[in-house]
Amino acid sequence: MPSPSDFELSRRDLLVGASASAAVTAMPAMAMAQGAPAAVSGDSEAPVLSKVSFEVNGERRELDLDLRTTLLDALREHLQLTGTKKGCDHGQCGACTVIVEGRRMNSCLSLAVMHEGDAITTIEGLGTPDDLHAMQAAFVKHDGYQCGYCTPGQICSAVSVLEEVKAGIPSHVSADLNAAPEATGEELRERMSGNICRCGAYSNIVEAMTEVAGRPA
Ligand code: FES
Ligand code: FES
């Protein structure tokens, strides 16, 4: 049976052990503060590269990417397609929306290596300044932007939304009405709700989309 002094010893040992481990933990920070290189914790920090090949705006592109690279960073930083914007980088604003295999997607939420073989369309692939896509022309006509930061994502989303409506893919609105989706203002607003515009160009965006959908405003 252990005596009280054994317990005393154990407690002291524990305290000595705890301070030693705190000192060890603090060593890299102290070393860095003194200008010495800190030991890097091995392989977990080393990038793991992988080849990925996809079609961007009709052109086959092949990249060697860190597995952690998002599709957004692959487009912007590796392919210099900076039309696609980084807003929140957390799937909350829609500024990074691109069209992948015909469906809109927040490119900040998807790893590039998951898109092997996919067809990706960015704002640069929808139209050119001399030959605008119908949605781009409608945004210009209806003042569907102010600062323009959200606009590439809004336009990519808007193009996809009209395709979704045409394909009869239901939203909360059409499901609630128990009806086939139509490009009504309410339907369009609901479907575009993931694209935030800090300038508040929402009604102009809906007007632009309504015109492209061929409905009376
Ligand atoms: S940057 Fe992707 S959703 Fe905001
Ligand atoms: S136009 Fe400025 S954020 Fe939408």
JSON list of C-alpha atoms and ligand atoms in Angstrom, two decimals:
[
{"chain": "A", "resi": 1, "resn": "MET", "atom": "CA", "xyz": [0.00, 0.00, 0.00]},
{"chain": "A", "resi": 2, "resn": "PRO", "atom": "CA", "xyz": [1.58, 3.37, -1.04]},
{"chain": "A", "resi": 3, "resn": "SER", "atom": "CA", "xyz": [2.47, 5.78, 1.76]},
{"chain": "A", "resi": 4, "resn": "PRO", "atom": "CA", "xyz": [1.44, 9.51, 1.67]},
{"chain": "A", "resi": 5, "resn": "SER", "atom": "CA", "xyz": [5.07, 10.40, 0.79]},
{"chain": "A", "resi": 6, "resn": "ASP", "atom": "CA", "xyz": [4.81, 8.25, -2.36]},
{"chain": "A", "resi": 7, "resn": "PHE", "atom": "CA", "xyz": [1.85, 10.38, -3.44]},
{"chain": "A", "resi": 8, "resn": "GLU", "atom": "CA", "xyz": [3.87, 13.51, -2.64]},
{"chain": "A", "resi": 9, "resn": "LEU", "atom": "CA", "xyz": [6.69, 12.23, -4.88]},
{"chain": "A", "resi": 10, "resn": "SER", "atom": "CA", "xyz": [4.32, 11.37, -7.68]},
{"chain": "A", "resi": 11, "resn": "ARG", "atom": "CA", "xyz": [2.74, 14.84, -7.61]},
{"chain": "A", "resi": 12, "resn": "ARG", "atom": "CA", "xyz": [6.18, 16.48, -7.69]},
{"chain": "A", "resi": 13, "resn": "ASP", "atom": "CA", "xyz": [7.26, 14.22, -10.57]},
{"chain": "A", "resi": 14, "resn": "LEU", "atom": "CA", "xyz": [4.14, 15.15, -12.43]},
{"chain": "A", "resi": 15, "resn": "LEU", "atom": "CA", "xyz": [4.82, 18.86, -12.01]},
{"chain": "A", "resi": 16, "resn": "VAL", "atom": "CA", "xyz": [8.44, 18.46, -13.15]},
{"chain": "A", "resi": 17, "resn": "GLY", "atom": "CA", "xyz": [7.28, 16.40, -16.13]},
{"chain": "A", "resi": 18, "resn": "ALA", "atom": "CA", "xyz": [4.66, 19.00, -17.07]},
{"chain": "A", "resi": 19, "resn": "SER", "atom": "CA", "xyz": [7.15, 21.87, -17.04]},
{"chain": "A", "resi": 20, "resn": "ALA", "atom": "CA", "xyz": [9.62, 19.85, -19.08]},
{"chain": "A", "resi": 21, "resn": "SER", "atom": "CA", "xyz": [7.01, 19.12, -21.69]},
{"chain": "A", "resi": 22, "resn": "ALA", "atom": "CA", "xyz": [5.91, 22.78, -21.77]},
{"chain": "A", "resi": 23, "resn": "ALA", "atom": "CA", "xyz": [9.53, 23.76, -22.34]},
{"chain": "A", "resi": 24, "resn": "VAL", "atom": "CA", "xyz": [9.85, 21.26, -25.20]},
{"chain": "A", "resi": 25, "resn": "THR", "atom": "CA", "xyz": [6.65, 22.56, -26.77]},
{"chain": "A", "resi": 26, "resn": "ALA", "atom": "CA", "xyz": [7.90, 26.13, -26.52]},
{"chain": "A", "resi": 27, "resn": "MET", "atom": "CA", "xyz": [11.31, 25.37, -28.03]},
{"chain": "A", "resi": 28, "resn": "PRO", "atom": "CA", "xyz": [10.46, 25.85, -31.70]},
{"chain": "A", "resi": 29, "resn": "ALA", "atom": "CA", "xyz": [8.82, 29.22, -30.96]},
{"chain": "A", "resi": 30, "resn": "MET", "atom": "CA", "xyz": [11.86, 30.29, -28.91]},
{"chain": "A", "resi": 31, "resn": "ALA", "atom": "CA", "xyz": [14.20, 29.11, -31.66]},
{"chain": "A", "resi": 32, "resn": "MET", "atom": "CA", "xyz": [12.25, 31.10, -34.25]},
{"chain": "A", "resi": 33, "resn": "ALA", "atom": "CA", "xyz": [12.28, 34.18, -32.02]},
{"chain": "A", "resi": 34, "resn": "GLN", "atom": "CA", "xyz": [16.07, 33.87, -31.84]},
{"chain": "A", "resi": 35, "resn": "GLY", "atom": "CA", "xyz": [16.36, 33.59, -35.60]},
{"chain": "A", "resi": 36, "resn": "ALA", "atom": "CA", "xyz": [17.18, 29.88, -35.67]},
{"chain": "A", "resi": 37, "resn": "PRO", "atom": "CA", "xyz": [15.21, 27.70, -38.09]},
{"chain": "A", "resi": 38, "resn": "ALA", "atom": "CA", "xyz": [12.55, 25.72, -36.29]},
{"chain": "A", "resi": 39, "resn": "ALA", "atom": "CA", "xyz": [12.38, 22.00, -36.91]},
{"chain": "A", "resi": 40, "resn": "VAL", "atom": "CA", "xyz": [9.56, 21.35, -39.36]},
{"chain": "A", "resi": 41, "resn": "SER", "atom": "CA", "xyz": [7.30, 18.54, -38.35]},
{"chain": "A", "resi": 42, "resn": "GLY", "atom": "CA", "xyz": [8.10, 16.24, -41.21]},
{"chain": "A", "resi": 43, "resn": "ASP", "atom": "CA", "xyz": [5.94, 15.15, -44.08]},
{"chain": "A", "resi": 44, "resn": "SER", "atom": "CA", "xyz": [2.62, 16.58, -42.94]},
{"chain": "A", "resi": 45, "resn": "GLU", "atom": "CA", "xyz": [3.75, 20.04, -44.11]},
{"chain": "A", "resi": 46, "resn": "ALA", "atom": "CA", "xyz": [5.17, 18.93, -47.45]},
{"chain": "A", "resi": 47, "resn": "PRO", "atom": "CA", "xyz": [2.86, 19.55, -50.42]},
{"chain": "A", "resi": 48, "resn": "VAL", "atom": "CA", "xyz": [1.69, 16.43, -52.20]},
{"chain": "A", "resi": 49, "resn": "LEU", "atom": "CA", "xyz": [1.44, 17.16, -55.91]},
{"chain": "A", "resi": 50, "resn": "SER", "atom": "CA", "xyz": [-0.85, 15.51, -58.35]},
{"chain": "A", "resi": 51, "resn": "LYS", "atom": "CA", "xyz": [-1.53, 15.95, -62.05]},
{"chain": "A", "resi": 52, "resn": "VAL", "atom": "CA", "xyz": [-4.98, 17.05, -63.03]},
{"chain": "A", "resi": 53, "resn": "SER", "atom": "CA", "xyz": [-6.31, 17.65, -66.47]},
{"chain": "A", "resi": 54, "resn": "PHE", "atom": "CA", "xyz": [-9.57, 19.37, -67.32]},
{"chain": "A", "resi": 55, "resn": "GLU", "atom": "CA", "xyz": [-11.13, 21.44, -70.05]},
{"chain": "A", "resi": 56, "resn": "VAL", "atom": "CA", "xyz": [-11.44, 25.12, -69.22]},
{"chain": "A", "resi": 57, "resn": "ASN", "atom": "CA", "xyz": [-13.47, 27.28, -71.59]},
{"chain": "A", "resi": 58, "resn": "GLY", "atom": "CA", "xyz": [-13.05, 24.68, -74.31]},
{"chain": "A", "resi": 59, "resn": "GLU", "atom": "CA", "xyz": [-9.28, 24.30, -73.89]},
{"chain": "A", "resi": 60, "resn": "ARG", "atom": "CA", "xyz": [-7.56, 21.24, -72.41]},
{"chain": "A", "resi": 61, "resn": "ARG", "atom": "CA", "xyz": [-5.39, 22.30, -69.44]},
{"chain": "A", "resi": 62, "resn": "GLU", "atom": "CA", "xyz": [-3.03, 20.11, -67.44]},
{"chain": "A", "resi": 63, "resn": "LEU", "atom": "CA", "xyz": [-1.62, 21.20, -64.09]},
{"chain": "A", "resi": 64, "resn": "ASP", "atom": "CA", "xyz": [0.59, 19.82, -61.32]},
{"chain": "A", "resi": 65, "resn": "LEU", "atom": "CA", "xyz": [-1.21, 20.89, -58.19]},
{"chain": "A", "resi": 66, "resn": "ASP", "atom": "CA", "xyz": [-0.93, 20.55, -54.45]},
{"chain": "A", "resi": 67, "resn": "LEU", "atom": "CA", "xyz": [-3.80, 18.25, -53.53]},
{"chain": "A", "resi": 68, "resn": "ARG", "atom": "CA", "xyz": [-5.17, 21.02, -51.29]},
{"chain": "A", "resi": 69, "resn": "THR", "atom": "CA", "xyz": [-5.56, 23.53, -54.15]},
{"chain": "A", "resi": 70, "resn": "THR", "atom": "CA", "xyz": [-9.13, 24.62, -54.62]},
{"chain": "A", "resi": 71, "resn": "LEU", "atom": "CA", "xyz": [-10.64, 24.87, -58.07]},
{"chain": "A", "resi": 72, "resn": "LEU", "atom": "CA", "xyz": [-10.86, 28.63, -57.48]},
{"chain": "A", "resi": 73, "resn": "ASP", "atom": "CA", "xyz": [-7.12, 28.95, -56.81]},
{"chain": "A", "resi": 74, "resn": "ALA", "atom": "CA", "xyz": [-6.29, 26.67, -59.73]},
{"chain": "A", "resi": 75, "resn": "LEU", "atom": "CA", "xyz": [-8.24, 28.97, -62.04]},
{"chain": "A", "resi": 76, "resn": "ARG", "atom": "CA", "xyz": [-6.97, 32.24, -60.62]},
{"chain": "A", "resi": 77, "resn": "GLU", "atom": "CA", "xyz": [-3.42, 31.49, -59.52]},
{"chain": "A", "resi": 78, "resn": "HIS", "atom": "CA", "xyz": [-2.38, 28.75, -61.96]},
{"chain": "A", "resi": 79, "resn": "LEU", "atom": "CA", "xyz": [-4.36, 29.60, -65.09]},
{"chain": "A", "resi": 80, "resn": "GLN", "atom": "CA", "xyz": [-4.56, 33.37, -64.51]},
{"chain": "A", "resi": 81, "resn": "LEU", "atom": "CA", "xyz": [-8.31, 33.33, -65.13]},
{"chain": "A", "resi": 82, "resn": "THR", "atom": "CA", "xyz": [-8.94, 36.11, -62.64]},
{"chain": "A", "resi": 83, "resn": "GLY", "atom": "CA", "xyz": [-12.47, 36.88, -63.83]},
{"chain": "A", "resi": 84, "resn": "THR", "atom": "CA", "xyz": [-13.67, 34.41, -61.21]},
{"chain": "A", "resi": 85, "resn": "LYS", "atom": "CA", "xyz": [-13.53, 36.24, -57.91]},
{"chain": "A", "resi": 86, "resn": "LYS", "atom": "CA", "xyz": [-12.59, 35.23, -54.37]},
{"chain": "A", "resi": 87, "resn": "GLY", "atom": "CA", "xyz": [-14.96, 36.78, -51.88]},
{"chain": "A", "resi": 88, "resn": "CYS", "atom": "CA", "xyz": [-15.38, 34.82, -48.66]},
{"chain": "A", "resi": 89, "resn": "ASP", "atom": "CA", "xyz": [-13.45, 31.66, -49.69]},
{"chain": "A", "resi": 90, "resn": "HIS", "atom": "CA", "xyz": [-15.96, 29.79, -47.50]},
{"chain": "A", "resi": 91, "resn": "GLY", "atom": "CA", "xyz": [-18.96, 29.08, -49.73]},
{"chain": "A", "resi": 92, "resn": "GLN", "atom": "CA", "xyz": [-21.01, 31.98, -48.44]},
{"chain": "A", "resi": 93, "resn": "CYS", "atom": "CA", "xyz": [-20.99, 34.68, -51.14]},
{"chain": "A", "resi": 94, "resn": "GLY", "atom": "CA", "xyz": [-21.11, 33.05, -54.59]},
{"chain": "A", "resi": 95, "resn": "ALA", "atom": "CA", "xyz": [-18.43, 35.35, -56.06]},
{"chain": "A", "resi": 96, "resn": "CYS", "atom": "CA", "xyz": [-16.43, 32.28, -57.14]},
{"chain": "A", "resi": 97, "resn": "THR", "atom": "CA", "xyz": [-19.29, 30.60, -59.06]},
{"chain": "A", "resi": 98, "resn": "VAL", "atom": "CA", "xyz": [-18.26, 28.76, -62.22]},
{"chain": "A", "resi": 99, "resn": "ILE", "atom": "CA", "xyz": [-20.09, 26.21, -64.34]},
{"chain": "A", "resi": 100, "resn": "VAL", "atom": "CA", "xyz": [-18.79, 22.64, -64.08]},
{"chain": "A", "resi": 101, "resn": "GLU", "atom": "CA", "xyz": [-20.28, 19.97, -66.31]},
{"chain": "A", "resi": 102, "resn": "GLY", "atom": "CA", "xyz": [-23.28, 22.23, -66.87]},
{"chain": "A", "resi": 103, "resn": "ARG", "atom": "CA", "xyz": [-23.93, 22.93, -63.18]},
{"chain": "A", "resi": 104, "resn": "ARG", "atom": "CA", "xyz": [-23.00, 26.00, -61.18]},
{"chain": "A", "resi": 105, "resn": "MET", "atom": "CA", "xyz": [-20.59, 25.49, -58.36]},
{"chain": "A", "resi": 106, "resn": "ASN", "atom": "CA", "xyz": [-18.78, 27.51, -55.71]},
{"chain": "A", "resi": 107, "resn": "SER", "atom": "CA", "xyz": [-15.23, 26.88, -56.86]},
{"chain": "A", "resi": 108, "resn": "CYS", "atom": "CA", "xyz": [-13.78, 27.83, -53.46]},
{"chain": "A", "resi": 109, "resn": "LEU", "atom": "CA", "xyz": [-15.45, 24.76, -51.96]},
{"chain": "A", "resi": 110, "resn": "SER", "atom": "CA", "xyz": [-14.12, 22.19, -54.38]},
{"chain": "A", "resi": 111, "resn": "LEU", "atom": "CA", "xyz": [-10.65, 20.74, -54.74]},
{"chain": "A", "resi": 112, "resn": "ALA", "atom": "CA", "xyz": [-9.20, 21.05, -58.23]},
{"chain": "A", "resi": 113, "resn": "VAL", "atom": "CA", "xyz": [-8.04, 17.42, -58.32]},
{"chain": "A", "resi": 114, "resn": "MET", "atom": "CA", "xyz": [-11.66, 16.31, -58.00]},
{"chain": "A", "resi": 115, "resn": "HIS", "atom": "CA", "xyz": [-12.34, 17.68, -61.50]},
{"chain": "A", "resi": 116, "resn": "GLU", "atom": "CA", "xyz": [-10.25, 15.36, -63.63]},
{"chain": "A", "resi": 117, "resn": "GLY", "atom": "CA", "xyz": [-11.76, 15.38, -67.13]},
{"chain": "A", "resi": 118, "resn": "ASP", "atom": "CA", "xyz": [-14.47, 17.92, -66.29]},
{"chain": "A", "resi": 119, "resn": "ALA", "atom": "CA", "xyz": [-15.61, 20.71, -68.59]},
{"chain": "A", "resi": 120, "resn": "ILE", "atom": "CA", "xyz": [-15.41, 24.02, -66.74]},
{"chain": "A", "resi": 121, "resn": "THR", "atom": "CA", "xyz": [-16.75, 27.36, -67.92]},
{"chain": "A", "resi": 122, "resn": "THR", "atom": "CA", "xyz": [-15.69, 30.62, -66.31]},
{"chain": "A", "resi": 123, "resn": "ILE", "atom": "CA", "xyz": [-16.87, 34.13, -67.10]},
{"chain": "A", "resi": 124, "resn": "GLU", "atom": "CA", "xyz": [-14.04, 34.39, -69.66]},
{"chain": "A", "resi": 125, "resn": "GLY", "atom": "CA", "xyz": [-15.55, 31.46, -71.54]},
{"chain": "A", "resi": 126, "resn": "LEU", "atom": "CA", "xyz": [-19.11, 32.80, -71.73]},
{"chain": "A", "resi": 127, "resn": "GLY", "atom": "CA", "xyz": [-18.44, 35.69, -74.06]},
{"chain": "A", "resi": 128, "resn": "THR", "atom": "CA", "xyz": [-15.90, 38.30, -75.09]},
{"chain": "A", "resi": 129, "resn": "PRO", "atom": "CA", "xyz": [-16.11, 42.10, -74.99]},
{"chain": "A", "resi": 130, "resn": "ASP", "atom": "CA", "xyz": [-16.87, 42.04, -78.73]},
{"chain": "A", "resi": 131, "resn": "ASP", "atom": "CA", "xyz": [-19.25, 39.14, -78.55]},
{"chain": "A", "resi": 132, "resn": "LEU", "atom": "CA", "xyz": [-21.07, 39.15, -75.22]},
{"chain": "A", "resi": 133, "resn": "HIS", "atom": "CA", "xyz": [-23.15, 36.24, -73.99]},
{"chain": "A", "resi": 134, "resn": "ALA", "atom": "CA", "xyz": [-26.84, 37.17, -73.91]},
{"chain": "A", "resi": 135, "resn": "MET", "atom": "CA", "xyz": [-26.71, 37.28, -70.10]},
{"chain": "A", "resi": 136, "resn": "GLN", "atom": "CA", "xyz": [-23.68, 39.57, -70.08]},
{"chain": "A", "resi": 137, "resn": "ALA", "atom": "CA", "xyz": [-25.43, 41.92, -72.54]},
{"chain": "A", "resi": 138, "resn": "ALA", "atom": "CA", "xyz": [-28.58, 41.91, -70.40]},
{"chain": "A", "resi": 139, "resn": "PHE", "atom": "CA", "xyz": [-26.59, 42.74, -67.24]},
{"chain": "A", "resi": 140, "resn": "VAL", "atom": "CA", "xyz": [-25.09, 45.73, -69.08]},
{"chain": "A", "resi": 141, "resn": "LYS", "atom": "CA", "xyz": [-28.47, 46.83, -70.40]},
{"chain": "A", "resi": 142, "resn": "HIS", "atom": "CA", "xyz": [-30.21, 46.56, -67.01]},
{"chain": "A", "resi": 143, "resn": "ASP", "atom": "CA", "xyz": [-27.34, 47.89, -64.85]},
{"chain": "A", "resi": 144, "resn": "GLY", "atom": "CA", "xyz": [-27.08, 44.54, -63.09]},
{"chain": "A", "resi": 145, "resn": "TYR", "atom": "CA", "xyz": [-23.95, 45.62, -61.22]},
{"chain": "A", "resi": 146, "resn": "GLN", "atom": "CA", "xyz": [-22.25, 48.56, -59.58]},
{"chain": "A", "resi": 147, "resn": "CYS", "atom": "CA", "xyz": [-18.71, 47.74, -58.38]},
{"chain": "A", "resi": 148, "resn": "GLY", "atom": "CA", "xyz": [-18.79, 44.53, -60.44]},
{"chain": "A", "resi": 149, "resn": "TYR", "atom": "CA", "xyz": [-17.00, 42.31, -57.93]},
{"chain": "A", "resi": 150, "resn": "CYS", "atom": "CA", "xyz": [-19.83, 39.81, -57.59]},
{"chain": "A", "resi": 151, "resn": "THR", "atom": "CA", "xyz": [-20.80, 40.06, -61.26]},
{"chain": "A", "resi": 152, "resn": "PRO", "atom": "CA", "xyz": [-18.84, 37.16, -62.83]},
{"chain": "A", "resi": 153, "resn": "GLY", "atom": "CA", "xyz": [-20.33, 34.81, -60.24]},
{"chain": "A", "resi": 154, "resn": "GLN", "atom": "CA", "xyz": [-23.79, 36.34, -60.65]},
{"chain": "A", "resi": 155, "resn": "ILE", "atom": "CA", "xyz": [-23.65, 35.89, -64.43]},
{"chain": "A", "resi": 156, "resn": "CYS", "atom": "CA", "xyz": [-22.39, 32.29, -64.27]},
{"chain": "A", "resi": 157, "resn": "SER", "atom": "CA", "xyz": [-25.11, 31.53, -61.76]},
{"chain": "A", "resi": 158, "resn": "ALA", "atom": "CA", "xyz": [-27.78, 33.32, -63.78]},
{"chain": "A", "resi": 159, "resn": "VAL", "atom": "CA", "xyz": [-26.91, 31.34, -66.92]},
{"chain": "A", "resi": 160, "resn": "SER", "atom": "CA", "xyz": [-27.14, 28.07, -64.97]},
{"chain": "A", "resi": 161, "resn": "VAL", "atom": "CA", "xyz": [-30.34, 29.08, -63.21]},
{"chain": "A", "resi": 162, "resn": "LEU", "atom": "CA", "xyz": [-32.19, 29.53, -66.50]},
{"chain": "A", "resi": 163, "resn": "GLU", "atom": "CA", "xyz": [-30.94, 26.10, -67.57]},
{"chain": "A", "resi": 164, "resn": "GLU", "atom": "CA", "xyz": [-32.20, 24.61, -64.28]},
{"chain": "A", "resi": 165, "resn": "VAL", "atom": "CA", "xyz": [-35.62, 26.19, -64.80]},
{"chain": "A", "resi": 166, "resn": "LYS", "atom": "CA", "xyz": [-35.76, 24.98, -68.40]},
{"chain": "A", "resi": 167, "resn": "ALA", "atom": "CA", "xyz": [-34.82, 21.47, -67.28]},
{"chain": "A", "resi": 168, "resn": "GLY", "atom": "CA", "xyz": [-37.65, 21.49, -64.71]},
{"chain": "A", "resi": 169, "resn": "ILE", "atom": "CA", "xyz": [-35.35, 21.13, -61.71]},
{"chain": "A", "resi": 170, "resn": "PRO", "atom": "CA", "xyz": [-37.50, 22.21, -58.75]},
{"chain": "A", "resi": 171, "resn": "SER", "atom": "CA", "xyz": [-36.57, 24.84, -56.15]},
{"chain": "A", "resi": 172, "resn": "HIS", "atom": "CA", "xyz": [-38.21, 25.57, -52.79]},
{"chain": "A", "resi": 173, "resn": "VAL", "atom": "CA", "xyz": [-40.57, 27.97, -54.58]},
{"chain": "A", "resi": 174, "resn": "SER", "atom": "CA", "xyz": [-41.79, 25.57, -57.25]},
{"chain": "A", "resi": 175, "resn": "ALA", "atom": "CA", "xyz": [-41.89, 22.68, -54.79]},
{"chain": "A", "resi": 176, "resn": "ASP", "atom": "CA", "xyz": [-44.05, 24.77, -52.42]},
{"chain": "A", "resi": 177, "resn": "LEU", "atom": "CA", "xyz": [-46.37, 25.75, -55.27]},
{"chain": "A", "resi": 178, "resn": "ASN", "atom": "CA", "xyz": [-46.42, 22.14, -56.41]},
{"chain": "A", "resi": 179, "resn": "ALA", "atom": "CA", "xyz": [-45.83, 23.38, -59.95]},
{"chain": "A", "resi": 180, "resn": "ALA", "atom": "CA", "xyz": [-43.25, 23.13, -62.69]},
{"chain": "A", "resi": 181, "resn": "PRO", "atom": "CA", "xyz": [-40.62, 25.83, -62.25]},
{"chain": "A", "resi": 182, "resn": "GLU", "atom": "CA", "xyz": [-41.03, 29.03, -64.25]},
{"chain": "A", "resi": 183, "resn": "ALA", "atom": "CA", "xyz": [-38.71, 32.01, -64.51]},
{"chain": "A", "resi": 184, "resn": "THR", "atom": "CA", "xyz": [-40.83, 34.22, -62.26]},
{"chain": "A", "resi": 185, "resn": "GLY", "atom": "CA", "xyz": [-39.16, 36.94, -60.19]},
{"chain": "A", "resi": 186, "resn": "GLU", "atom": "CA", "xyz": [-39.73, 34.91, -57.03]},
{"chain": "A", "resi": 187, "resn": "GLU", "atom": "CA", "xyz": [-38.25, 31.78, -58.56]},
{"chain": "A", "resi": 188, "resn": "LEU", "atom": "CA", "xyz": [-35.20, 33.62, -59.87]},
{"chain": "A", "resi": 189, "resn": "ARG", "atom": "CA", "xyz": [-34.59, 35.40, -56.56]},
{"chain": "A", "resi": 190, "resn": "GLU", "atom": "CA", "xyz": [-34.80, 32.11, -54.68]},
{"chain": "A", "resi": 191, "resn": "ARG", "atom": "CA", "xyz": [-32.36, 30.38, -57.01]},
{"chain": "A", "resi": 192, "resn": "MET", "atom": "CA", "xyz": [-29.94, 33.32, -56.98]},
{"chain": "A", "resi": 193, "resn": "SER", "atom": "CA", "xyz": [-30.00, 33.62, -53.20]},
{"chain": "A", "resi": 194, "resn": "GLY", "atom": "CA", "xyz": [-26.50, 32.12, -52.87]},
{"chain": "A", "resi": 195, "resn": "ASN", "atom": "CA", "xyz": [-25.00, 35.03, -54.82]},
{"chain": "A", "resi": 196, "resn": "ILE", "atom": "CA", "xyz": [-24.55, 38.00, -52.56]},
{"chain": "A", "resi": 197, "resn": "CYS", "atom": "CA", "xyz": [-24.24, 41.54, -53.96]},
{"chain": "A", "resi": 198, "resn": "ARG", "atom": "CA", "xyz": [-22.99, 44.13, -51.51]},
{"chain": "A", "resi": 199, "resn": "CYS", "atom": "CA", "xyz": [-24.03, 46.88, -53.92]},
{"chain": "A", "resi": 200, "resn": "GLY", "atom": "CA", "xyz": [-27.62, 45.60, -53.84]},
{"chain": "A", "resi": 201, "resn": "ALA", "atom": "CA", "xyz": [-28.14, 45.24, -57.60]},
{"chain": "A", "resi": 202, "resn": "TYR", "atom": "CA", "xyz": [-30.63, 42.44, -57.03]},
{"chain": "A", "resi": 203, "resn": "SER", "atom": "CA", "xyz": [-33.69, 43.85, -58.81]},
{"chain": "A", "resi": 204, "resn": "ASN", "atom": "CA", "xyz": [-31.61, 44.81, -61.85]},
{"chain": "A", "resi": 205, "resn": "ILE", "atom": "CA", "xyz": [-30.16, 41.30, -61.95]},
{"chain": "A", "resi": 206, "resn": "VAL", "atom": "CA", "xyz": [-33.65, 39.79, -61.91]},
{"chain": "A", "resi": 207, "resn": "GLU", "atom": "CA", "xyz": [-34.69, 42.16, -64.72]},
{"chain": "A", "resi": 208, "resn": "ALA", "atom": "CA", "xyz": [-31.69, 41.03, -66.79]},
{"chain": "A", "resi": 209, "resn": "MET", "atom": "CA", "xyz": [-32.48, 37.37, -66.19]},
{"chain": "A", "resi": 210, "resn": "THR", "atom": "CA", "xyz": [-36.16, 37.87, -66.95]},
{"chain": "A", "resi": 211, "resn": "GLU", "atom": "CA", "xyz": [-35.28, 39.41, -70.30]},
{"chain": "A", "resi": 212, "resn": "VAL", "atom": "CA", "xyz": [-32.98, 36.53, -71.22]},
{"chain": "A", "resi": 213, "resn": "ALA", "atom": "CA", "xyz": [-35.64, 34.05, -70.12]},
{"chain": "A", "resi": 214, "resn": "GLY", "atom": "CA", "xyz": [-37.97, 35.72, -72.65]},
{"chain": "A", "resi": 215, "resn": "ARG", "atom": "CA", "xyz": [-40.62, 36.63, -70.06]},
{"chain": "A", "resi": 216, "resn": "PRO", "atom": "CA", "xyz": [-42.31, 40.00, -69.76]},
{"chain": "A", "resi": 217, "resn": "ALA", "atom": "CA", "xyz": [-40.63, 42.08, -67.00]},
{"chain": "B", "resi": 1, "resn": "FES", "atom": "S1", "xyz": [-15.57, 32.92, -52.53]},
{"chain": "B", "resi": 1, "resn": "FES", "atom": "FE1", "xyz": [-16.60, 31.09, -52.85]},
{"chain": "B", "resi": 1, "resn": "FES", "atom": "S2", "xyz": [-18.55, 31.38, -52.01]},
{"chain": "B", "resi": 1, "resn": "FES", "atom": "FE2", "xyz": [-17.46, 33.19, -51.48]},
{"chain": "B", "resi": 2, "resn": "FES", "atom": "S1", "xyz": [-22.01, 44.84, -57.97]},
{"chain": "B", "resi": 2, "resn": "FES", "atom": "FE1", "xyz": [-20.81, 45.33, -56.21]},
{"chain": "B", "resi": 2, "resn": "FES", "atom": "S2", "xyz": [-21.00, 43.53, -55.01]},
{"chain": "B", "resi": 2, "resn": "FES", "atom": "FE2", "xyz": [-22.39, 43.21, -56.59]}
]
